[in-house]
PDB file of N, CA and C in Angstrom:
ATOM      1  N   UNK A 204      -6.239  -6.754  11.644  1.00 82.00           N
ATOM      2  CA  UNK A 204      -7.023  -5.945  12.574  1.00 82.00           C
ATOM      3  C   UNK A 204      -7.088  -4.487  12.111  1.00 82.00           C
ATOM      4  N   UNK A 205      -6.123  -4.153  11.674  1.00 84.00           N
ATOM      5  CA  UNK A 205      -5.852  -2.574  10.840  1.00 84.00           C
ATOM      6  C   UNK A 205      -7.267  -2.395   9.658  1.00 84.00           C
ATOM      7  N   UNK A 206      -7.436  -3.337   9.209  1.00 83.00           N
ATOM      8  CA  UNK A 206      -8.398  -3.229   7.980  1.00 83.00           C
ATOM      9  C   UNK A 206      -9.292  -3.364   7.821  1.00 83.00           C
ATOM     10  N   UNK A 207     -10.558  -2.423   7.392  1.00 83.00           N
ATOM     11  CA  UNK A 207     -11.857  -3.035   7.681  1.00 83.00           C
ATOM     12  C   UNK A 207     -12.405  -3.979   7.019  1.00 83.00           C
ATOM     13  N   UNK A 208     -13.900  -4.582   7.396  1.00 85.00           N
ATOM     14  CA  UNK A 208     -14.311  -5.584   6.775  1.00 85.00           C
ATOM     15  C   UNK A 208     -14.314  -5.592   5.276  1.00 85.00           C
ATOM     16  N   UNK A 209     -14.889  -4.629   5.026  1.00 85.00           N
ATOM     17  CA  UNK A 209     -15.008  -4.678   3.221  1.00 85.00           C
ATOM     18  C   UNK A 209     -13.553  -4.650   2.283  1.00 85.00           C
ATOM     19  N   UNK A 210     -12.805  -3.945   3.395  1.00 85.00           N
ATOM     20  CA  UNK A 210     -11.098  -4.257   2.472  1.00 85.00           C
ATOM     21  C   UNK A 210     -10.938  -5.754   2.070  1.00 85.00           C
ATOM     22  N   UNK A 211      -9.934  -5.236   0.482  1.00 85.00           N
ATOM     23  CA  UNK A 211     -10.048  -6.846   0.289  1.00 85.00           C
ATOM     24  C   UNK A 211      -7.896  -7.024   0.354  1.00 85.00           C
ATOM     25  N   UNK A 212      -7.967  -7.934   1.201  1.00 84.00           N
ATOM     26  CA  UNK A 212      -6.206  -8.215   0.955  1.00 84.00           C
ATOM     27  C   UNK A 212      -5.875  -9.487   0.070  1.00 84.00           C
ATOM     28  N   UNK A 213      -5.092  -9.017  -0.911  1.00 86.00           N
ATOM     29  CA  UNK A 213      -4.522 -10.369  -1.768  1.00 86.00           C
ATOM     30  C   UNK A 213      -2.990 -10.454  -1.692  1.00 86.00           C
ATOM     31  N   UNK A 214      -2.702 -11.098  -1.890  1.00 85.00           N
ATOM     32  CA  UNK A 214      -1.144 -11.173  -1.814  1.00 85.00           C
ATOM     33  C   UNK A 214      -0.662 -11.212  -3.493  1.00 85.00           C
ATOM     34  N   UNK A 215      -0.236 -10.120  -3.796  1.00 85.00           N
ATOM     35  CA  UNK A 215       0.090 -10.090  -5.312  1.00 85.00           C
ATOM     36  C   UNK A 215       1.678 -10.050  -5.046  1.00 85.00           C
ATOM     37  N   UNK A 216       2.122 -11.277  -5.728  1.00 80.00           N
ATOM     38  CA  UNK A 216       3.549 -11.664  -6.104  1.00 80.00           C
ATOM     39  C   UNK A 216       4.053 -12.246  -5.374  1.00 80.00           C
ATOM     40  N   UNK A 217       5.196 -12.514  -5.239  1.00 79.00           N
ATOM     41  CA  UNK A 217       6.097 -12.911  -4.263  1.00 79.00           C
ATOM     42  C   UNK A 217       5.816 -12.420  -2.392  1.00 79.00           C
ATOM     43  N   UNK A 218       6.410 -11.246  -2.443  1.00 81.00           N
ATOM     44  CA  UNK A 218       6.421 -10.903  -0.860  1.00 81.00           C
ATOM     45  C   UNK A 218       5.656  -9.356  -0.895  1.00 81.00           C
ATOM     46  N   UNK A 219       4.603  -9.231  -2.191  1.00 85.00           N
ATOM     47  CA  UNK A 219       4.004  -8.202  -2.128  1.00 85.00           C
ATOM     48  C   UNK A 219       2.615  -8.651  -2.079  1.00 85.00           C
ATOM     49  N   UNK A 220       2.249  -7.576  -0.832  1.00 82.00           N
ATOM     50  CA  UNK A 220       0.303  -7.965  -0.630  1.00 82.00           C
ATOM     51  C   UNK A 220      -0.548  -6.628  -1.421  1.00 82.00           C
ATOM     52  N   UNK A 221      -1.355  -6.569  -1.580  1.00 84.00           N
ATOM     53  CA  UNK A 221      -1.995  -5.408  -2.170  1.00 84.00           C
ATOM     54  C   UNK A 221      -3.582  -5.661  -1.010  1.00 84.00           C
ATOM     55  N   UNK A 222      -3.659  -4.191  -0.839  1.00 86.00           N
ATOM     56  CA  UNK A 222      -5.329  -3.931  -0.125  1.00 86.00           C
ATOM     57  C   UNK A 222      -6.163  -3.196  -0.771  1.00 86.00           C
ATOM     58  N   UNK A 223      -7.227  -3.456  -1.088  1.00 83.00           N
ATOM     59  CA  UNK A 223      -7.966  -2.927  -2.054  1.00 83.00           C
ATOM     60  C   UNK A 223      -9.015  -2.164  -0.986  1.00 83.00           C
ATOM     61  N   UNK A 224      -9.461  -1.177  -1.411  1.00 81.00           N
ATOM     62  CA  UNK A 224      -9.951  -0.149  -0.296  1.00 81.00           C
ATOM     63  C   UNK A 224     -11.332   0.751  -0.849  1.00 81.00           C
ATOM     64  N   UNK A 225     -12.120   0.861  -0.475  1.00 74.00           N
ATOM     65  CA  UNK A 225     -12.836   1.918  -0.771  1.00 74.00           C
ATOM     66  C   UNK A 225     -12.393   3.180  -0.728  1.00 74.00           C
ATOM     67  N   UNK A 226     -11.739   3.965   0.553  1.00 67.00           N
ATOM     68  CA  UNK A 226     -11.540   4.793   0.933  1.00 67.00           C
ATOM     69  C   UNK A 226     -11.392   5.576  -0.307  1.00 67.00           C
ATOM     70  N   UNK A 227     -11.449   7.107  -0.651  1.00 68.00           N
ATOM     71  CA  UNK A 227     -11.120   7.905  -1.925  1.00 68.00           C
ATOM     72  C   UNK A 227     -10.006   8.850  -1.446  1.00 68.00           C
ATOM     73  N   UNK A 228     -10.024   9.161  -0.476  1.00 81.00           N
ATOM     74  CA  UNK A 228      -9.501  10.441  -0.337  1.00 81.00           C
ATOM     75  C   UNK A 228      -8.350   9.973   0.304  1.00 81.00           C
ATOM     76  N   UNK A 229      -7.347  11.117  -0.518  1.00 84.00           N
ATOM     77  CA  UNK A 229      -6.072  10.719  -0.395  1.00 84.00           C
ATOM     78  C   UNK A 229      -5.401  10.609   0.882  1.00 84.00           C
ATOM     79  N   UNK A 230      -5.465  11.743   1.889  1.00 88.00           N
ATOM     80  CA  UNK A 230      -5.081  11.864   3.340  1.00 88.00           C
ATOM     81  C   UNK A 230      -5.679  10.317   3.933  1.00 88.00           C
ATOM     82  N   UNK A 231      -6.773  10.020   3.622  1.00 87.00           N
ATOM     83  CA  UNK A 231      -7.591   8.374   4.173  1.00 87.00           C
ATOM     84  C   UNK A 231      -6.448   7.598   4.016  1.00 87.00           C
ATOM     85  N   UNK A 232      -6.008   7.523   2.411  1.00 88.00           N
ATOM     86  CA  UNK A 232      -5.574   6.420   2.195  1.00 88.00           C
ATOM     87  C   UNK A 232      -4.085   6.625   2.340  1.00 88.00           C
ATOM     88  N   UNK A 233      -3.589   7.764   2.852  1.00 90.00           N
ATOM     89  CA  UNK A 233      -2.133   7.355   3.346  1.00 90.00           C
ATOM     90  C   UNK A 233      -2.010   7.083   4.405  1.00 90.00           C
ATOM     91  N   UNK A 234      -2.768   7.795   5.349  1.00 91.00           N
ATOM     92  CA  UNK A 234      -3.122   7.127   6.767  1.00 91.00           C
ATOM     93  C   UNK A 234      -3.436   5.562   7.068  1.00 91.00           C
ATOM     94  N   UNK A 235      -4.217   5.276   6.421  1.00 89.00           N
ATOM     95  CA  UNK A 235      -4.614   3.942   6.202  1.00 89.00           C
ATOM     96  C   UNK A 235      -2.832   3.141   6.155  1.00 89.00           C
ATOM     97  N   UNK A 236      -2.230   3.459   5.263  1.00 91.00           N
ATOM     98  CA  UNK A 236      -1.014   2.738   4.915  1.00 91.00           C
ATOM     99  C   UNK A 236      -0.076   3.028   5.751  1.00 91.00           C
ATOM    100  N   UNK A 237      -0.084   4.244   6.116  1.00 93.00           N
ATOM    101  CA  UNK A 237       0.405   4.613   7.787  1.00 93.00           C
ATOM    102  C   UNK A 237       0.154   3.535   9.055  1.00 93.00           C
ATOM    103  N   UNK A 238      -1.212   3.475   9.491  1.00 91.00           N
ATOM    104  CA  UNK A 238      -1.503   2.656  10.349  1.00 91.00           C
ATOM    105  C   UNK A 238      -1.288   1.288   9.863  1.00 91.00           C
ATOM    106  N   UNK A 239      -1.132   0.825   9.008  1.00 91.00           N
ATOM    107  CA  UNK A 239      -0.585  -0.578   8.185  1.00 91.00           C
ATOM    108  C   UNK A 239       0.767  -0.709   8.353  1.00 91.00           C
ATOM    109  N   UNK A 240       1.592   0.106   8.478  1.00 93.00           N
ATOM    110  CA  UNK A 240       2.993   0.027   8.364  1.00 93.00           C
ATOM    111  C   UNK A 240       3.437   0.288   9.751  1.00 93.00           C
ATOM    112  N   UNK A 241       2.684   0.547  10.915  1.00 94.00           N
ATOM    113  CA  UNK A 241       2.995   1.181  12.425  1.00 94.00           C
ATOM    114  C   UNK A 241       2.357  -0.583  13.112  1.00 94.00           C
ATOM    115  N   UNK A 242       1.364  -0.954  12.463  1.00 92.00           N
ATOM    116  CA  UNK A 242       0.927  -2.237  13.197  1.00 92.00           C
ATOM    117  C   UNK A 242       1.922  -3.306  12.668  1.00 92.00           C
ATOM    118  N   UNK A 243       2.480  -3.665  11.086  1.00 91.00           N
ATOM    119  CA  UNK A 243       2.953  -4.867  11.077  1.00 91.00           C
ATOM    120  C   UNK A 243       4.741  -4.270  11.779  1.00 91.00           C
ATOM    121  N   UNK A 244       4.648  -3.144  12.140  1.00 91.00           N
ATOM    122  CA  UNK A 244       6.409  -2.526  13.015  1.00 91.00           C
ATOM    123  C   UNK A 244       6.087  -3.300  14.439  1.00 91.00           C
ATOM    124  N   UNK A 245       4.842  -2.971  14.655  1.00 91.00           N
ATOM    125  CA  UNK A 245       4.538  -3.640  16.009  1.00 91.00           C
ATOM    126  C   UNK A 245       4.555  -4.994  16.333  1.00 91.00           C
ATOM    127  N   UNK A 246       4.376  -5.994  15.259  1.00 90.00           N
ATOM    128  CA  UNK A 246       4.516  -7.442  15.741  1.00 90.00           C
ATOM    129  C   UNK A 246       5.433  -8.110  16.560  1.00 90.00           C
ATOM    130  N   UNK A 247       5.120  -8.658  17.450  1.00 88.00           N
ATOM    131  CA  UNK A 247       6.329  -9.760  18.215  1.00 88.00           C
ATOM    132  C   UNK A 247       6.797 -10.445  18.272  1.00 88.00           C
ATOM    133  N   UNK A 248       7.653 -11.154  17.847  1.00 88.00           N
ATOM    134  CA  UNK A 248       7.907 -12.453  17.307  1.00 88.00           C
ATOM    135  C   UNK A 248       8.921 -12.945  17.860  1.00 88.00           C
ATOM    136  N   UNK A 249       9.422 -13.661  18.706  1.00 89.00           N
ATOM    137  CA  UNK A 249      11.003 -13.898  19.114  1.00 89.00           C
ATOM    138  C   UNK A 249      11.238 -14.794  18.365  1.00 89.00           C
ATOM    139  N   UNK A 250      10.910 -14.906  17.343  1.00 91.00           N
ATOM    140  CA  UNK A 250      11.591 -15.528  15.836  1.00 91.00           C
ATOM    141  C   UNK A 250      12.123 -14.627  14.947  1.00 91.00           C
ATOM    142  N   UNK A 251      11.561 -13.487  14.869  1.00 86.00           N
ATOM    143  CA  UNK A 251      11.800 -13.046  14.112  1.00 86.00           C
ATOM    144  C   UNK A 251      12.261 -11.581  14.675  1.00 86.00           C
ATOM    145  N   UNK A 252      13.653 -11.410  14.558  1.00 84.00           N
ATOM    146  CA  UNK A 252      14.051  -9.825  14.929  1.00 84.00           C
ATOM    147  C   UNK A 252      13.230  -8.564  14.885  1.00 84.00           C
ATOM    148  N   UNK A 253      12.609  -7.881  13.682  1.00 85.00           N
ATOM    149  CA  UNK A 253      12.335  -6.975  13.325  1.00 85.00           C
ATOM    150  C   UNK A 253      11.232  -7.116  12.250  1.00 85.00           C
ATOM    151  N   UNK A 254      10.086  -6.785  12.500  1.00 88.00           N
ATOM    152  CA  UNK A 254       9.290  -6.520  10.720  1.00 88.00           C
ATOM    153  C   UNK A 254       9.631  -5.312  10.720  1.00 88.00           C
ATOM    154  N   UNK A 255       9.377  -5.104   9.281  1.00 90.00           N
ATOM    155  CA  UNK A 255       9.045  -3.301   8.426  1.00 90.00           C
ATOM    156  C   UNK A 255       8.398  -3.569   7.421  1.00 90.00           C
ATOM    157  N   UNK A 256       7.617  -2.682   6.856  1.00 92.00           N
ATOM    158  CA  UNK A 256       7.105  -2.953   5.546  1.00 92.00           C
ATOM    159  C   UNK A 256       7.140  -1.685   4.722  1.00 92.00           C
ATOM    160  N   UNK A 257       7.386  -1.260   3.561  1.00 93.00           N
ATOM    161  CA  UNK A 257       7.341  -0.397   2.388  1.00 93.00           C
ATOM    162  C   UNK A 257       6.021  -0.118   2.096  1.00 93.00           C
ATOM    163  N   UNK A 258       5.169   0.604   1.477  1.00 92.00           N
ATOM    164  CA  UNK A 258       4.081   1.006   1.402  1.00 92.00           C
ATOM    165  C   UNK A 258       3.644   1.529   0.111  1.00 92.00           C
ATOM    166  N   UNK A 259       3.107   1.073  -0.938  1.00 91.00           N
ATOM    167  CA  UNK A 259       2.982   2.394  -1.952  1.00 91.00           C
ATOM    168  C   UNK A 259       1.321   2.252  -2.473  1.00 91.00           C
ATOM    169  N   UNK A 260       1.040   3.604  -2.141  1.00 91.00           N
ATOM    170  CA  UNK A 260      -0.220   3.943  -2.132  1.00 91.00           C
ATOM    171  C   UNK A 260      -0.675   4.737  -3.520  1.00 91.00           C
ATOM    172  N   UNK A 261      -2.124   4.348  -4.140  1.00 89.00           N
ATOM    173  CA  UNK A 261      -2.732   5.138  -5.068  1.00 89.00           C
ATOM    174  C   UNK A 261      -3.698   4.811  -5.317  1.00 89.00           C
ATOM    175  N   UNK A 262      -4.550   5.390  -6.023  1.00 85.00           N
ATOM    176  CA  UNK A 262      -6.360   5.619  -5.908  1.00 85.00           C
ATOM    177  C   UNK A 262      -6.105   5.646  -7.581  1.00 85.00           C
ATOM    178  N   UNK A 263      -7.496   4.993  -7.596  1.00 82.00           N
ATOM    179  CA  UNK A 263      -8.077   5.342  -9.509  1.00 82.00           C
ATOM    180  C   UNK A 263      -8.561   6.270  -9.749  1.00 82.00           C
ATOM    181  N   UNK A 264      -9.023   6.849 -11.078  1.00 80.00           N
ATOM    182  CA  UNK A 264      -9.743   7.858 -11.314  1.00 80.00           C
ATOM    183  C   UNK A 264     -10.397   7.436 -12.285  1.00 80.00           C
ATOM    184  N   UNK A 265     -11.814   8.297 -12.286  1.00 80.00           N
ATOM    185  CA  UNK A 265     -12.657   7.022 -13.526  1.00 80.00           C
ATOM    186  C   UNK A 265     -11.958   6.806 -15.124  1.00 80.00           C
ATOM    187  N   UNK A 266     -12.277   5.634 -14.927  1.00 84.00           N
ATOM    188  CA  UNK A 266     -12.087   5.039 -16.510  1.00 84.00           C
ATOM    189  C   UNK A 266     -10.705   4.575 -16.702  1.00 84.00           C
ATOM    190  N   UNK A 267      -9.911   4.863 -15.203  1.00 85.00           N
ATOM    191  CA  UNK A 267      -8.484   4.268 -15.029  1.00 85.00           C
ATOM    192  C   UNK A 267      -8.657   2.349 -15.553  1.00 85.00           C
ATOM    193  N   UNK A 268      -7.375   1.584 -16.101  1.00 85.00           N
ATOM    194  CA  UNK A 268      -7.527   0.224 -16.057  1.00 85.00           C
ATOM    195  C   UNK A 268      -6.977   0.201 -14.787  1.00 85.00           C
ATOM    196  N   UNK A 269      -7.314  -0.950 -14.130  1.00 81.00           N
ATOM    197  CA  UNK A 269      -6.917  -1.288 -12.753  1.00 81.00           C
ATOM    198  C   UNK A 269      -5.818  -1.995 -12.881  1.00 81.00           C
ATOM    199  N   UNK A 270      -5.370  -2.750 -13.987  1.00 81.00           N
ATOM    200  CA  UNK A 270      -3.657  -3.557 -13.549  1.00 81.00           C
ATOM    201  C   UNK A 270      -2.847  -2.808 -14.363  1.00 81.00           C
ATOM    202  N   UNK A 271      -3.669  -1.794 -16.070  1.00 80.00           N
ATOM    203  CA  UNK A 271      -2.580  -1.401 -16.619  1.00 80.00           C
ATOM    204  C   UNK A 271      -1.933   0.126 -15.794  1.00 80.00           C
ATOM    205  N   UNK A 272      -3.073   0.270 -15.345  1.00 85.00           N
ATOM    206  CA  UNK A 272      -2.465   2.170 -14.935  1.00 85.00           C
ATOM    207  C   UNK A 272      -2.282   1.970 -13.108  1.00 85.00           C
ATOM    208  N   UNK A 273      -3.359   1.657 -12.581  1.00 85.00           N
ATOM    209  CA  UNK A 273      -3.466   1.854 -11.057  1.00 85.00           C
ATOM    210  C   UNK A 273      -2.422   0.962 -10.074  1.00 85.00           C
ATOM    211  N   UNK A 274      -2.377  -0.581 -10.384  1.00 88.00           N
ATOM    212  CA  UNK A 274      -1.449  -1.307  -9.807  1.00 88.00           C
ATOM    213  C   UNK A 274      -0.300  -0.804 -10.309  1.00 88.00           C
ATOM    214  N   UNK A 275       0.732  -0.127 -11.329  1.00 90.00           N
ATOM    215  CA  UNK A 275       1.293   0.197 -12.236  1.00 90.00           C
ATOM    216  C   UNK A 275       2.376   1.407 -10.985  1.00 90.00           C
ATOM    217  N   UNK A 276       1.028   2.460 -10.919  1.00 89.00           N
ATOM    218  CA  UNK A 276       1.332   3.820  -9.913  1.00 89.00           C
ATOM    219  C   UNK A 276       1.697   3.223  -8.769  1.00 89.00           C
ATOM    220  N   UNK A 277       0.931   2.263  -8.058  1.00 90.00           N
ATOM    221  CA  UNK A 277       0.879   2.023  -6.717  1.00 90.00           C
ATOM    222  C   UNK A 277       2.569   0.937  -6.191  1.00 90.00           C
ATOM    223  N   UNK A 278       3.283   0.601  -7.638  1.00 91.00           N
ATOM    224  CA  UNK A 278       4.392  -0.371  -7.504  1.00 91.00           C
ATOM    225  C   UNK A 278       5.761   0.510  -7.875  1.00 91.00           C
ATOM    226  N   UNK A 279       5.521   1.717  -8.593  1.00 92.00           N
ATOM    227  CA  UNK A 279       6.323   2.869  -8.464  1.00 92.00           C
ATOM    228  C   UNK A 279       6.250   3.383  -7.346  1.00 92.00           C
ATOM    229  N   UNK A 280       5.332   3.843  -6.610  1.00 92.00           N
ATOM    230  CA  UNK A 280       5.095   4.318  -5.177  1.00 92.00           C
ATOM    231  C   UNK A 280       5.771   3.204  -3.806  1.00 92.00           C
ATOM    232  N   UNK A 281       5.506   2.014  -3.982  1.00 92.00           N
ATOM    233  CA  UNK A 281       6.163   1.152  -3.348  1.00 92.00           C
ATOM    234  C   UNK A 281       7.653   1.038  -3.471  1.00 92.00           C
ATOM    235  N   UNK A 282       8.061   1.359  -5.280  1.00 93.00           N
ATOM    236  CA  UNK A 282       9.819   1.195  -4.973  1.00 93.00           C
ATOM    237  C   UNK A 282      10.089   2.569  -4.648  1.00 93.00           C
ATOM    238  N   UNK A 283       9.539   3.368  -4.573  1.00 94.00           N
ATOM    239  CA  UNK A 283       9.841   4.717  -3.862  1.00 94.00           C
ATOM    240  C   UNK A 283       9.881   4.940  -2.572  1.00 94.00           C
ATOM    241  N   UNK A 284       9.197   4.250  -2.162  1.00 93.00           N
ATOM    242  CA  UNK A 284       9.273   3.988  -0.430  1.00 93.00           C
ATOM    243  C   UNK A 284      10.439   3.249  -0.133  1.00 93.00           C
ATOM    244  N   UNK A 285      10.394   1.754  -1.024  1.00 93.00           N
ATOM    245  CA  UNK A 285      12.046   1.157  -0.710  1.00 93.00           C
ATOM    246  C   UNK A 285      13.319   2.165  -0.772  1.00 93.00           C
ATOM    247  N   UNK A 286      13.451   3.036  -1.828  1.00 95.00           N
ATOM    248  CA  UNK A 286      14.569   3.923  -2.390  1.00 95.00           C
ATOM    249  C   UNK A 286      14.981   4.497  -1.291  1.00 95.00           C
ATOM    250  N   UNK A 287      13.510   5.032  -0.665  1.00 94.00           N
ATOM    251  CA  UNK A 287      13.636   5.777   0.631  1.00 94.00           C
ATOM    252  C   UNK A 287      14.763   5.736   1.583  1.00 94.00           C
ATOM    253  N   UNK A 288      14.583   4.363   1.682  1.00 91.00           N
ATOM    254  CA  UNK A 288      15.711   3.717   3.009  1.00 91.00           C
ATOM    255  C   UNK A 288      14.629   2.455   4.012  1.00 91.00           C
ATOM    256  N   UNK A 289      13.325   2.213   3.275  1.00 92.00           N
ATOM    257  CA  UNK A 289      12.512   1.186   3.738  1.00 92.00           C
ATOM    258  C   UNK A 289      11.536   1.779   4.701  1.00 92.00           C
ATOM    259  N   UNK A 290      10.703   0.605   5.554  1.00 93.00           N
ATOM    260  CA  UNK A 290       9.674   0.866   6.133  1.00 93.00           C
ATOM    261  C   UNK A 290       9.390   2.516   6.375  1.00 93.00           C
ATOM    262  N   UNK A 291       8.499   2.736   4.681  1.00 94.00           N
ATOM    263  CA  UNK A 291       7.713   4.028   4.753  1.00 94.00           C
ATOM    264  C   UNK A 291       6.734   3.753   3.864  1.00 94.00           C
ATOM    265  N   UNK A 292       6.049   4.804   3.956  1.00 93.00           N
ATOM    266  CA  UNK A 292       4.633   4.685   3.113  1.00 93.00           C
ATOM    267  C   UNK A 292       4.801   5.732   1.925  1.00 93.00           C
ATOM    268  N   UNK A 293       4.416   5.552   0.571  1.00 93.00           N
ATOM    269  CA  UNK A 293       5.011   6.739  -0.351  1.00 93.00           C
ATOM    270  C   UNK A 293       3.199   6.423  -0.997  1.00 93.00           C
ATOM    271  N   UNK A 294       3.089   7.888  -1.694  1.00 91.00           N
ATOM    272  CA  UNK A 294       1.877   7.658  -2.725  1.00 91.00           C
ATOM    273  C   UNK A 294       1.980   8.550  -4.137  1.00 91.00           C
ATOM    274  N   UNK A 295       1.676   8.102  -4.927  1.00 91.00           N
ATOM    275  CA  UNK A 295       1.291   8.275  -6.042  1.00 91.00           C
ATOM    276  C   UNK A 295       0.288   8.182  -6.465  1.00 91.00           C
ATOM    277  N   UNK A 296      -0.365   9.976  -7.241  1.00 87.00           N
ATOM    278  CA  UNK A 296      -1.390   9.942  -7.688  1.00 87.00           C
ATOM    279  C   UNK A 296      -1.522   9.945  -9.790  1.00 87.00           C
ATOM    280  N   UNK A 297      -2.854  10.146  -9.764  1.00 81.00           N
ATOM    281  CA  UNK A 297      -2.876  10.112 -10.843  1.00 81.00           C
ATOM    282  C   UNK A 297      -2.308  11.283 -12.099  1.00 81.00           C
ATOM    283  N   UNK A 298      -2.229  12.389 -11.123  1.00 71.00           N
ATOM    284  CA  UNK A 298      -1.767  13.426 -11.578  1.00 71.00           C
ATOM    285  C   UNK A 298      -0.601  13.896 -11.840  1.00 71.00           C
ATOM    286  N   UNK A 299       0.648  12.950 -10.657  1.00 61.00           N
ATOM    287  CA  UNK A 299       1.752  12.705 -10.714  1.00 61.00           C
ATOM    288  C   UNK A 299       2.654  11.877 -11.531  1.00 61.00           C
ATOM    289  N   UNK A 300       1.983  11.201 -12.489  1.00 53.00           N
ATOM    290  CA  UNK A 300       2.756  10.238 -13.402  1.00 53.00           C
ATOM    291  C   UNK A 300       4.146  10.029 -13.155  1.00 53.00           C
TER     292      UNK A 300
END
């Protein structure tokens, strides 16, 4: 419900999903992962104690490869959010290597 129609969600790996986004701008897209990480906190489950989810956010820049450089940033940004202490959203740009 968080995501709009044209987002595309895949589940890359094990227990990692990736959302592919139009959005460009960076404040968009941490928000975006913000409201992603505040809705799956919200689920109910009396199965399940607690969700959280880790977050790691980043945008291409032209002529970026998309699995060698961009998925690359965005899975450093994700174990940076874990490092954190968990359910947070971290981003990494292109400028930040």
């Amino acid at each position: 419900a968080t995501a709009r129609d044209d987002d595309i969600l895949v589940r890359w790996g094990g227990e990692e999903l990736m959302v592919i986004t139009r959005s460009a701008e960076k404040a968009a897209l941490t928000g975006f992962g913000e409201r992603l990480r505040q809705a799956v906190s919200q689920i109910n489950d009396p199965d399940i104690p607690s969700i959280t989810v880790s977050i790691g956010v980043s945008r291409s820049s032209v002529g970026e490869d998309f699995e060698k450089v961009i998925v690359v940033r965005a899975d450093k940004a994700l174990y940076t959010a874990k490092a954190s202490g968990r359910n947070a959203v971290k981003a990494l740009w292109a400028t930040e290597r």
